[in-house]
mmCIF file of C-alpha atoms in Angstrom:
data_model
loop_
_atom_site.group_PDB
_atom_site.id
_atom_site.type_symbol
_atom_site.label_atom_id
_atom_site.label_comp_id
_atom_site.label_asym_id
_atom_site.label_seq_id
_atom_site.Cartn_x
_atom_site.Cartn_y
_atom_site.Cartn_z
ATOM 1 C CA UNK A 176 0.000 0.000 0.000
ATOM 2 C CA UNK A 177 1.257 3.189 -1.197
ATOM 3 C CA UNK A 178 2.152 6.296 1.431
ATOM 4 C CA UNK A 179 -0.110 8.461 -0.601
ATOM 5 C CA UNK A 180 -2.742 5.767 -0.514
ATOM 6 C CA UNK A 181 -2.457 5.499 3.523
ATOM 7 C CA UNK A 182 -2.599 8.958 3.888
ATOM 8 C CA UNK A 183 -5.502 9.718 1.989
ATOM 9 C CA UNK A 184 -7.659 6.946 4.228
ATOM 10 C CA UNK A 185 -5.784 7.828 7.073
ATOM 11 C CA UNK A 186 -7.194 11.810 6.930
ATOM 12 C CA UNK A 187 -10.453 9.957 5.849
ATOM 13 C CA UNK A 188 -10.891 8.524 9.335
ATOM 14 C CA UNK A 189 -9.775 11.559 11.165
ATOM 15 C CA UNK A 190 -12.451 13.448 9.121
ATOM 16 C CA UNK A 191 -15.162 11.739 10.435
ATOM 17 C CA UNK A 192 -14.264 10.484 13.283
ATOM 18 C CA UNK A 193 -13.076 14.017 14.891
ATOM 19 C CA UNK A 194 -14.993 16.990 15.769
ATOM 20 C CA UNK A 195 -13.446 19.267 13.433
ATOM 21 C CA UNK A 196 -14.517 17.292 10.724
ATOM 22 C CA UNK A 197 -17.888 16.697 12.155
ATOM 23 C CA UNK A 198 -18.264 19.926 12.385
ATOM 24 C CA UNK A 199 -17.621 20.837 8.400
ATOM 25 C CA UNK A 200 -20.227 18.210 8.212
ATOM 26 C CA UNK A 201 -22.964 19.919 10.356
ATOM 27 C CA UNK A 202 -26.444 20.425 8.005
ATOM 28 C CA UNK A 203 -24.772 18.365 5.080
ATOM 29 C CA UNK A 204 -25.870 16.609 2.515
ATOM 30 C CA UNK A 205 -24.202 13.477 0.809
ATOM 31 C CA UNK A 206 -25.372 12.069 -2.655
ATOM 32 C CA UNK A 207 -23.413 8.879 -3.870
ATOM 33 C CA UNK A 208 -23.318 7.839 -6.556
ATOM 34 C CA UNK A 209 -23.417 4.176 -8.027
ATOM 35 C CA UNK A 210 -23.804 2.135 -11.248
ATOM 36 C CA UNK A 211 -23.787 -1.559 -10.930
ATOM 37 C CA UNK A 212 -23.463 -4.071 -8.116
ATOM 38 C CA UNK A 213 -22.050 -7.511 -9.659
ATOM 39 C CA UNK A 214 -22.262 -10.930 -8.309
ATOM 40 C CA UNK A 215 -18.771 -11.183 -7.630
ATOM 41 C CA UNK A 216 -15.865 -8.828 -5.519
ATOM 42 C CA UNK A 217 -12.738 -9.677 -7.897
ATOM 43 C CA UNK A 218 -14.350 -9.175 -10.944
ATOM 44 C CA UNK A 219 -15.493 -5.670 -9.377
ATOM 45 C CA UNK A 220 -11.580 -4.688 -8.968
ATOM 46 C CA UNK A 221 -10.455 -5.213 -12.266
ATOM 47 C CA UNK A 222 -9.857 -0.826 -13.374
ATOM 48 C CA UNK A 223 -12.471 -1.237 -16.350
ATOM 49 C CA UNK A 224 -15.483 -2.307 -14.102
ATOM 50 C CA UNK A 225 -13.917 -0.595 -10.763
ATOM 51 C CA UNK A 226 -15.059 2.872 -11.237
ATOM 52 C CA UNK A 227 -19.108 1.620 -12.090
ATOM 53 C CA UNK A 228 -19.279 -1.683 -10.326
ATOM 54 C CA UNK A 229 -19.102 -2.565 -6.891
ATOM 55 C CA UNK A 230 -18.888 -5.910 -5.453
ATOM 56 C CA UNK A 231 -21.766 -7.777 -3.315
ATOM 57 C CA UNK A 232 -19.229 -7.632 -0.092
ATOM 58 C CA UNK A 233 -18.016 -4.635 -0.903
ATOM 59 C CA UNK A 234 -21.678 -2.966 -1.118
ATOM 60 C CA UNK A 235 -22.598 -4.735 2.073
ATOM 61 C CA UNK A 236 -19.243 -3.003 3.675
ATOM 62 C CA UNK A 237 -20.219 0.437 2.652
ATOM 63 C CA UNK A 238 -23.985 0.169 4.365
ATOM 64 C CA UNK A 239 -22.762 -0.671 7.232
ATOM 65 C CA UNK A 240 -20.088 1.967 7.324
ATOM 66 C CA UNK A 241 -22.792 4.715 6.191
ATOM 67 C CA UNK A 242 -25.117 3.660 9.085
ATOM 68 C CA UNK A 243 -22.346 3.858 11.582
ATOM 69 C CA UNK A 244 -21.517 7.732 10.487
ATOM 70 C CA UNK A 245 -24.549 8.852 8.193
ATOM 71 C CA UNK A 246 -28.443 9.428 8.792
ATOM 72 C CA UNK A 247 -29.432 7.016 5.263
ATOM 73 C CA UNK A 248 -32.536 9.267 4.086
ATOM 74 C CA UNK A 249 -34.661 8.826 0.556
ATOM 75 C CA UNK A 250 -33.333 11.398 -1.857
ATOM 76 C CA UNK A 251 -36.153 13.419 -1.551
ATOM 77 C CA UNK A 252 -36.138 13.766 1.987
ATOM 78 C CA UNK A 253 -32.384 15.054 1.676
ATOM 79 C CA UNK A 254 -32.867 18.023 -1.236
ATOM 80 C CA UNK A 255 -36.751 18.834 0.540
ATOM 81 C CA UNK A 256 -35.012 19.456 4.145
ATOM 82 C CA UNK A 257 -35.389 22.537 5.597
ATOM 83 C CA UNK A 258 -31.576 23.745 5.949
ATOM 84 C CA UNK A 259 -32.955 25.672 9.198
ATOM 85 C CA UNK A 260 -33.839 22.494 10.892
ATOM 86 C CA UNK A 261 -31.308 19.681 9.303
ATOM 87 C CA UNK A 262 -29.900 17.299 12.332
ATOM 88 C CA UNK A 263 -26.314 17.822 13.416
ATOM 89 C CA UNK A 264 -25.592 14.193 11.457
ATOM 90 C CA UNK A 265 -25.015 14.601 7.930
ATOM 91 C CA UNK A 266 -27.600 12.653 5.853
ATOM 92 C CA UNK A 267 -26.505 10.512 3.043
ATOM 93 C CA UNK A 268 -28.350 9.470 -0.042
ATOM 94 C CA UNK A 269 -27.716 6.635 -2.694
ATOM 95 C CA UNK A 270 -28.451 6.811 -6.237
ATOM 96 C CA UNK A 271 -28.051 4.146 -8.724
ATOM 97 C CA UNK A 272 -27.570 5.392 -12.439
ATOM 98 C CA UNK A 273 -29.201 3.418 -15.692
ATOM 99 C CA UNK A 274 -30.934 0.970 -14.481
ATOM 100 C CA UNK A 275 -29.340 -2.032 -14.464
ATOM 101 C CA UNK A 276 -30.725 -5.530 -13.633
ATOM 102 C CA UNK A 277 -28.112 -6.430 -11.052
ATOM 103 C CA UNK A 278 -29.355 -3.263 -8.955
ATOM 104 C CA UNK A 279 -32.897 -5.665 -8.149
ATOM 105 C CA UNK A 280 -30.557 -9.169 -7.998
ATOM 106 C CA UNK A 281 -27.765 -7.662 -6.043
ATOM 107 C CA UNK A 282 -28.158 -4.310 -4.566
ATOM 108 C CA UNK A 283 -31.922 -4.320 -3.206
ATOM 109 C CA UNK A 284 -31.425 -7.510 -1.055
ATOM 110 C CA UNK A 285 -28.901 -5.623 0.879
ATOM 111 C CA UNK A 286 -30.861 -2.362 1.104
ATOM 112 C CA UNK A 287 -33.684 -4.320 2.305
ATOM 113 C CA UNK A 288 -31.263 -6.166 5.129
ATOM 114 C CA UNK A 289 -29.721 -2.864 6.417
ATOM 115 C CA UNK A 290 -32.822 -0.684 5.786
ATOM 116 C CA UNK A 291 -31.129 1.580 3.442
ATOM 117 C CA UNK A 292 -33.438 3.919 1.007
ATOM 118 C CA UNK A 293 -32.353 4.480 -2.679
ATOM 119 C CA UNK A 294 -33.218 6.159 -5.956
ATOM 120 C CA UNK A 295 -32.505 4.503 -9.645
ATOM 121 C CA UNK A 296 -32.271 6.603 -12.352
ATOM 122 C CA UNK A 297 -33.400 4.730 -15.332
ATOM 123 C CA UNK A 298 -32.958 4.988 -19.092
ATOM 124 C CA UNK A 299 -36.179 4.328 -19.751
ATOM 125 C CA UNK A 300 -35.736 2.905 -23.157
ATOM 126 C CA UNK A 301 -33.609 -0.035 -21.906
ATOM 127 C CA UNK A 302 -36.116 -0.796 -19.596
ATOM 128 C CA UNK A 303 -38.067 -4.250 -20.359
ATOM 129 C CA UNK A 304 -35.847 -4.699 -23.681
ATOM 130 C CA UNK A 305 -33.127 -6.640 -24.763
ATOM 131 C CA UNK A 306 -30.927 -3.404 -25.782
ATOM 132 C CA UNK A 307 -27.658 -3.354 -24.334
ATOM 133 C CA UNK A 308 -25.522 -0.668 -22.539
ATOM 134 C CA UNK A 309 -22.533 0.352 -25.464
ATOM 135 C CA UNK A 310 -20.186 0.288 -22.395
ATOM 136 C CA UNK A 311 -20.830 -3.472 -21.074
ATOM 137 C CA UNK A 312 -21.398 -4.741 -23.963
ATOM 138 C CA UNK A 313 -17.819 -3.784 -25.776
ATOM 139 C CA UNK A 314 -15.921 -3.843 -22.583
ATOM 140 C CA UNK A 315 -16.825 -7.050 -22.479
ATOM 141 C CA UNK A 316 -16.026 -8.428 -25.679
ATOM 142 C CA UNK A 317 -13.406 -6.733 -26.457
ATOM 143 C CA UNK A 318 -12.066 -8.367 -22.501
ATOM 144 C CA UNK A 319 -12.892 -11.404 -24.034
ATOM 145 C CA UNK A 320 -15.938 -12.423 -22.052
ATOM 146 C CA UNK A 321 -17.703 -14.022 -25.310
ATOM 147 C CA UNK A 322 -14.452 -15.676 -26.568
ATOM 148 C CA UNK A 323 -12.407 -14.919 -28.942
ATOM 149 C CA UNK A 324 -14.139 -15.150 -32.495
ATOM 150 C CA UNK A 325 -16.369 -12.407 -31.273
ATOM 151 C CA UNK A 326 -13.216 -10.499 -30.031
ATOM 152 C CA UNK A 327 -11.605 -10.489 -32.864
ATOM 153 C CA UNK A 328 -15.343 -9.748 -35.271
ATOM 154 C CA UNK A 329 -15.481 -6.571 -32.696
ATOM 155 C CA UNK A 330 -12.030 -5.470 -33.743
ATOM 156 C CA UNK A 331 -12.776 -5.145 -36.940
ATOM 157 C CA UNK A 332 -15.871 -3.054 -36.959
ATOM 158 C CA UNK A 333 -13.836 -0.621 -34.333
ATOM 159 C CA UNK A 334 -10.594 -0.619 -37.088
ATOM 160 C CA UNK A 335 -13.251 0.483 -39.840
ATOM 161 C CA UNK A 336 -14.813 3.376 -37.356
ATOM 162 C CA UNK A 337 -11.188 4.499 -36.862
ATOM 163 C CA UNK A 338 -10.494 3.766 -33.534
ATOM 164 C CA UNK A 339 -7.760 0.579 -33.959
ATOM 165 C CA UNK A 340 -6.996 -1.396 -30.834
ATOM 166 C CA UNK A 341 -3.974 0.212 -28.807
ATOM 167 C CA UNK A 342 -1.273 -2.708 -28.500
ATOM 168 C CA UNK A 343 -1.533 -2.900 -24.409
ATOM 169 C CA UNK A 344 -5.243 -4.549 -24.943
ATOM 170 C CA UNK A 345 -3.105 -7.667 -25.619
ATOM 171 C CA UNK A 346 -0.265 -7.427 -22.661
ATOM 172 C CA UNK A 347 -0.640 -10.323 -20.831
ATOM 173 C CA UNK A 348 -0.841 -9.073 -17.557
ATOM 174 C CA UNK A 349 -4.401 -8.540 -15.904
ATOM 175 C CA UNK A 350 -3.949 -5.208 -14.491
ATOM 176 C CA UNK A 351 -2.368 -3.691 -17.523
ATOM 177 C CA UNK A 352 -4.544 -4.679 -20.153
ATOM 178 C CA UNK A 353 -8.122 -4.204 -17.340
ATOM 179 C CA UNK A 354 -6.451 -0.457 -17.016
ATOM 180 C CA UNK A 355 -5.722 0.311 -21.094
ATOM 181 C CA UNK A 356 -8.982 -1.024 -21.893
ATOM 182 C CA UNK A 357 -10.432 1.556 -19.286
ATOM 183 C CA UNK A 358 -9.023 4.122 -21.075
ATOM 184 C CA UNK A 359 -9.773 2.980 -24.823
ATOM 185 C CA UNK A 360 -13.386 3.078 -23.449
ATOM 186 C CA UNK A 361 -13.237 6.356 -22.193
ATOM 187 C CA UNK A 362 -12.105 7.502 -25.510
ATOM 188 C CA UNK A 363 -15.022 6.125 -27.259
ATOM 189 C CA UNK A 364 -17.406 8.325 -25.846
ATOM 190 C CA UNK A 365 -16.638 10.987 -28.046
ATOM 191 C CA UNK A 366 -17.976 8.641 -31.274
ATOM 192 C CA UNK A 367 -21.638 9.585 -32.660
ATOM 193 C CA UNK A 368 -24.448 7.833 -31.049
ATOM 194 C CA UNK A 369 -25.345 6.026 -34.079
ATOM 195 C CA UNK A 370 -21.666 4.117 -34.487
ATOM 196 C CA UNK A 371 -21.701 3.580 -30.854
ATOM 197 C CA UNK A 372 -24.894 1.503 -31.890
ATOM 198 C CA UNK A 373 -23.737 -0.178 -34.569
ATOM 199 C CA UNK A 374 -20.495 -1.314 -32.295
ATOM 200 C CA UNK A 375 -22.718 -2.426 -29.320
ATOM 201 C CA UNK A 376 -24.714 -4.457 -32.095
ATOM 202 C CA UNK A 377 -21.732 -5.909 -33.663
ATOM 203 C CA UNK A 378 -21.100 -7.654 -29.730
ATOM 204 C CA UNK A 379 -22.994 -11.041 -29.067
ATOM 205 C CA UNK A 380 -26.323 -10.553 -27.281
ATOM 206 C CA UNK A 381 -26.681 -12.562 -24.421
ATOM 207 C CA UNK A 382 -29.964 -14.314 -23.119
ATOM 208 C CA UNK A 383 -30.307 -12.267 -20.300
ATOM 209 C CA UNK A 384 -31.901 -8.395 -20.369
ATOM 210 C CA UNK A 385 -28.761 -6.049 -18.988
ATOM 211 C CA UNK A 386 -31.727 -4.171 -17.596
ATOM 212 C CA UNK A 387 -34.138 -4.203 -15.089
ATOM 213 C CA UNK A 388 -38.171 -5.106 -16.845
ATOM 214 C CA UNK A 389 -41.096 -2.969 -15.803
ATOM 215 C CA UNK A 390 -41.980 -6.240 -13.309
ATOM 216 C CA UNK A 391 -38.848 -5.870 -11.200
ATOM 217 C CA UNK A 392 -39.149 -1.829 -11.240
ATOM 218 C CA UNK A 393 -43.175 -2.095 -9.634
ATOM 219 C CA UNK A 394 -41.216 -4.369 -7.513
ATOM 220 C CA UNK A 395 -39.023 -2.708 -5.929
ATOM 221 C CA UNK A 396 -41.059 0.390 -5.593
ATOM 222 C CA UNK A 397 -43.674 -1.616 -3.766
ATOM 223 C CA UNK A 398 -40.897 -2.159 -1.325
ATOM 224 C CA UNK A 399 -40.958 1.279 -0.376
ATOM 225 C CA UNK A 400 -37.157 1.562 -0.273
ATOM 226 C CA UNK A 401 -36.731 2.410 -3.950
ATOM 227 C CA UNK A 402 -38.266 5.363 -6.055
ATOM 228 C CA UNK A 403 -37.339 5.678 -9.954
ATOM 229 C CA UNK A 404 -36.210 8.629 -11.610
ATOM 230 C CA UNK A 405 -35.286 9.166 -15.468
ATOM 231 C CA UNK A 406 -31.700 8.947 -16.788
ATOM 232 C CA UNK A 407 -32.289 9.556 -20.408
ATOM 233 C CA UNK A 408 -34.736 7.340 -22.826
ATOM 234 C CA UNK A 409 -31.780 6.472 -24.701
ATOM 235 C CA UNK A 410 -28.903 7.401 -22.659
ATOM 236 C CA UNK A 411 -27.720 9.837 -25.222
ATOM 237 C CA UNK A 412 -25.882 12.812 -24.269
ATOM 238 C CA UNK A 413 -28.070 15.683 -23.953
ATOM 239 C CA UNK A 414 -25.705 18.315 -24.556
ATOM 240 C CA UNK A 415 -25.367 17.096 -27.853
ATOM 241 C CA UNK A 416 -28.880 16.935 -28.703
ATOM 242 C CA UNK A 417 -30.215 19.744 -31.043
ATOM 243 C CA UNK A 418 -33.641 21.274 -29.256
ATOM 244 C CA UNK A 419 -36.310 18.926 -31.105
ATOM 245 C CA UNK A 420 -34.678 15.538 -29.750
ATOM 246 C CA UNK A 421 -34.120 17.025 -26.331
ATOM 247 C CA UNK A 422 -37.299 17.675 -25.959
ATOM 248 C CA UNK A 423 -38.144 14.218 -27.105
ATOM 249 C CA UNK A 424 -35.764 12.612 -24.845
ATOM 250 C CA UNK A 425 -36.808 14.441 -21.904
ATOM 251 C CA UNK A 426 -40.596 13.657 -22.502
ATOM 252 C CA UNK A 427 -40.022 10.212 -23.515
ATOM 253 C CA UNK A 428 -38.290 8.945 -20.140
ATOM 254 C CA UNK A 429 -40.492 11.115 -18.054
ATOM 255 C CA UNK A 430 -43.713 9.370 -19.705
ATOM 256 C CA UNK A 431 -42.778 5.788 -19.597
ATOM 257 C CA UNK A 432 -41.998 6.261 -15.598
ATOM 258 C CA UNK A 433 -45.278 7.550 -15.171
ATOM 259 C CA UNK A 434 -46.864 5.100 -17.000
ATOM 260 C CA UNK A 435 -44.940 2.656 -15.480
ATOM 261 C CA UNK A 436 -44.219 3.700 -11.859
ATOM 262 C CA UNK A 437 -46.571 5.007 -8.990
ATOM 263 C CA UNK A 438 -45.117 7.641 -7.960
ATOM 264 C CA UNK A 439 -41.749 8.517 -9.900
ATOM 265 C CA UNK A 440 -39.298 11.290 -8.550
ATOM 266 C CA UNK A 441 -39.212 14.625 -10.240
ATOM 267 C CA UNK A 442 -35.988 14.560 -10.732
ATOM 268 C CA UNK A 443 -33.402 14.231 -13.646
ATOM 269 C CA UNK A 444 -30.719 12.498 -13.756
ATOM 270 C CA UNK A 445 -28.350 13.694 -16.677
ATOM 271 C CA UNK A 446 -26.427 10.922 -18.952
ATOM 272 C CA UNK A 447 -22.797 10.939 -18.509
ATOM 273 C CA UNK A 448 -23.761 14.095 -15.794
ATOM 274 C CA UNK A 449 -23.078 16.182 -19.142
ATOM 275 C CA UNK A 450 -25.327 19.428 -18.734
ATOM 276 C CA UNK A 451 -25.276 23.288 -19.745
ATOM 277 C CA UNK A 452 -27.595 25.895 -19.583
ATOM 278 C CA UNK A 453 -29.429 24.828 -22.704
ATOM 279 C CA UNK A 454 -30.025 21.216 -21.141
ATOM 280 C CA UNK A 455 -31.039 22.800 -17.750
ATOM 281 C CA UNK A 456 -33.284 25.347 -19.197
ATOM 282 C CA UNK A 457 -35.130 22.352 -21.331
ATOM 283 C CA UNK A 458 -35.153 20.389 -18.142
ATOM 284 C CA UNK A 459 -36.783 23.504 -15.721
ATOM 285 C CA UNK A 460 -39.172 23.695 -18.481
ATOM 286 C CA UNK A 461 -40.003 20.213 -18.509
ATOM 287 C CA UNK A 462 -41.114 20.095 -14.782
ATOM 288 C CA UNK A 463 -38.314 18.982 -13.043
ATOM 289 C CA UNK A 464 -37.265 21.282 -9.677
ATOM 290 C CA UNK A 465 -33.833 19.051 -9.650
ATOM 291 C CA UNK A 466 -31.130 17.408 -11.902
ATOM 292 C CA UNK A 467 -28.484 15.410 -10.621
ATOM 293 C CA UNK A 468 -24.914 15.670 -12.223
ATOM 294 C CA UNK A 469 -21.433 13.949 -11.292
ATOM 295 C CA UNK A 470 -19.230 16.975 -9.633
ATOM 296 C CA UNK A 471 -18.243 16.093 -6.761
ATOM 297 C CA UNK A 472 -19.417 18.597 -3.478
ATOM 298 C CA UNK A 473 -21.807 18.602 -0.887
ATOM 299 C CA UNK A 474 -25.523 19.321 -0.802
ATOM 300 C CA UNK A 475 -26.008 22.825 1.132
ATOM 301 C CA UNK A 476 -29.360 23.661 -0.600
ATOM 302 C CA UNK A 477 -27.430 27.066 -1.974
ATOM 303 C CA UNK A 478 -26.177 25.594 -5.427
ATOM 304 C CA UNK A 479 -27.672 25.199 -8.663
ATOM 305 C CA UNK A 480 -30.936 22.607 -7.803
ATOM 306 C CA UNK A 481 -30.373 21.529 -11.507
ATOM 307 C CA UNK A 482 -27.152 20.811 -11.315
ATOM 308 C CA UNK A 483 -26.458 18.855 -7.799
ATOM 309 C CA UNK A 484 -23.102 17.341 -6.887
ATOM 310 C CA UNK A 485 -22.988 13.914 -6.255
ATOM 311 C CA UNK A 486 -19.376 11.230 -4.526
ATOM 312 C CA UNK A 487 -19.087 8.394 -7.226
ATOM 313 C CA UNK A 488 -18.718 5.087 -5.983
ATOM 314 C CA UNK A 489 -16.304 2.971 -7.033
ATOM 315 C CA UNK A 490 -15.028 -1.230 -5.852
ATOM 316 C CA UNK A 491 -11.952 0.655 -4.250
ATOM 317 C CA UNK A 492 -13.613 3.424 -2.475
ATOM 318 C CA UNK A 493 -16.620 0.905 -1.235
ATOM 319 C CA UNK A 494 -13.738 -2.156 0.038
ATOM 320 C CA UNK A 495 -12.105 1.174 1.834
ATOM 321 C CA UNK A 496 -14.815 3.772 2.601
ATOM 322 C CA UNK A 497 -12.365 6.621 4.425
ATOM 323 C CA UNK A 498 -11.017 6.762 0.481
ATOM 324 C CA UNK A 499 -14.976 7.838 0.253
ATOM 325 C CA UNK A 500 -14.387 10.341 3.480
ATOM 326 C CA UNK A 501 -11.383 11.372 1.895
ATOM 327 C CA UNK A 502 -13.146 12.533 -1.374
ATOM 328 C CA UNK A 503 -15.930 14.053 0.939
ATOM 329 C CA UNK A 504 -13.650 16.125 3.056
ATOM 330 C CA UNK A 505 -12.042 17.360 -0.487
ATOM 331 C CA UNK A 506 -15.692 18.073 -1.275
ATOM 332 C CA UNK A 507 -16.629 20.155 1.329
ATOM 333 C CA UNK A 508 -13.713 22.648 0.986
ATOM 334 C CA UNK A 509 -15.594 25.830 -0.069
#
């Protein structure tokens, strides 16, 4: 373990376990952030799952530690606080982002054990459909998940859309080629919509949704732990939307959750967190009071309402939650 990497939990645990910290604390807000909870810790560490999955005991970890030093409150009950009256203990909210089908096999039985509230934030055209998430299902294949004849098929569509393999994506070692596939990923996100499309449908479809079904999302909101939010119909980036299909996207997800939810939050959740003042205008105007994005800060209820910070959760921060304070207390500076 690095020095840098001891420190960083080490001033995690002082923050929240002293009264200085405590103190920057006082009338706080936390939003976290997650994405997926897998079936399985080690294949949660690898670095091109890390940073969007979490593993089962790694999850479980976390809730406990959030109990121990956070009030766990429904989303709504954290932004709808009256800062005037907001306990000494910080609160601490969990969102889930896109809607995946391990958040009902994996996540909820946990947040039912330990009690803990949480919002998903759906893309609403995935939902109760066999498409598949451009991120999953190339990471995947090109990791070699589906074997090797797919591989190698997957290759060749990406060396006709220009973006050739980089040579570490065959080093032998684990880490190495987990971490440059990471960032080969990354760099995809700048490719059109449409190609990103075409590459997810060049990948082998699996029996199994990626998704959660409209069954599973009345499910959990029966529970009374869960409430649904949209993320996008399509998951496409907004910013890059000209007005008419902004306005279609935004209306699209908000409709199916009210036709298929009870009571569905009204609150966005932007794609990728990418939002300007276009996008937040077009969201006001839609209805929505909040939007959630992905800078990290607290919740003081004197920010931008359509633009709220939110503490991504990774498998490394969840297996070591003061990395988590760490990234709070960084937060919180003002």
């Amino acid at each position: 373990m690095s020095i840098k990497h001891v420190f960083k939990r080490t001033s995690g645990w002082l923050y929240l376990n002293t009264s200085m910290g405590r103190h920057r604390l006082r009338g706080a807000g936390v939003i976290l952030m997650l994405h997926r909870v897998l079936n399985n810790d080690r294949a949660a560490e690898l670095p091109h799952r890390n940073e969007l999955c979490v593993g089962p005991e790694a999850f479980e970890h976390l809730l406990i530690w959030l109990q121990r030093h956070f009030e766990c409150v429904p989303l709504m009950t954290l932004l709808l606080a009256d800062p005037e009256s907001v306990p000494n203990r910080p609160r601490v909210a969990l969102t889930f982002d896109d809607g995946w089908r391990d958040n009902a096999m994996n996540a909820f039985p946990l947040l039912r054990q330990y009690q803990v509230p949480a919002s998903i934030f759906v893309s609403t055209d995935f939902i109760g459909s066999r498409q598949h998430f451009w991120w999953e299902s190339i990471g995947e294949t090109l990791w070699g998940s589906h074997g090797q004849v797919a591989r190698h098929a997957l290759i060749e569509h990406l060396q006709a859309a220009g973006r050739p393999l980089p040579v570490l994506l065959d080093d032998v070692d684990d880490e190495r080629r987990s971490l440059a596939l990471l960032h080969y990923l990354q760099s995809l996100k700048t490719l059109a919509p449409r190609t990103l499309n075409d590459l997810t449908d060049a990948c082998p479809h699996g029996s199994q949704p990626q998704a959660l079904d409209w069954l599973q999302v009345r499910m959990l909101e029966d529970s009374g732990l869960v409430r649904f939010g949209p993320h996008g119909a399509s998951h496409a980036i907004l910013t890059g939307l000209d007005d008419q299909r902004l306005h279609e996207e935004l209306t699209r997800s908000w409709t199916a959750l009210e036709n298929g939810c009870a009571q569905p939050l009204p609150v966005y959740c932007y794609p990728n967190g990418d939002n300007d003042a276009r996008v937040r205008e077009q969201v006001a105007a839609h209805g929505f009071p909040f939007a959630l994005g992905t800078e990290a800060g607290l919740y003081r209820h004197d920010g931008d309402p359509l633009n709220l910070p939110r503490f991504g959760v990774s498998q490394r921060n969840a297996q070591h939650p003061e990395l988590l304070a760490w990234r709070i207390r960084r937060g919180a500076r003002p």
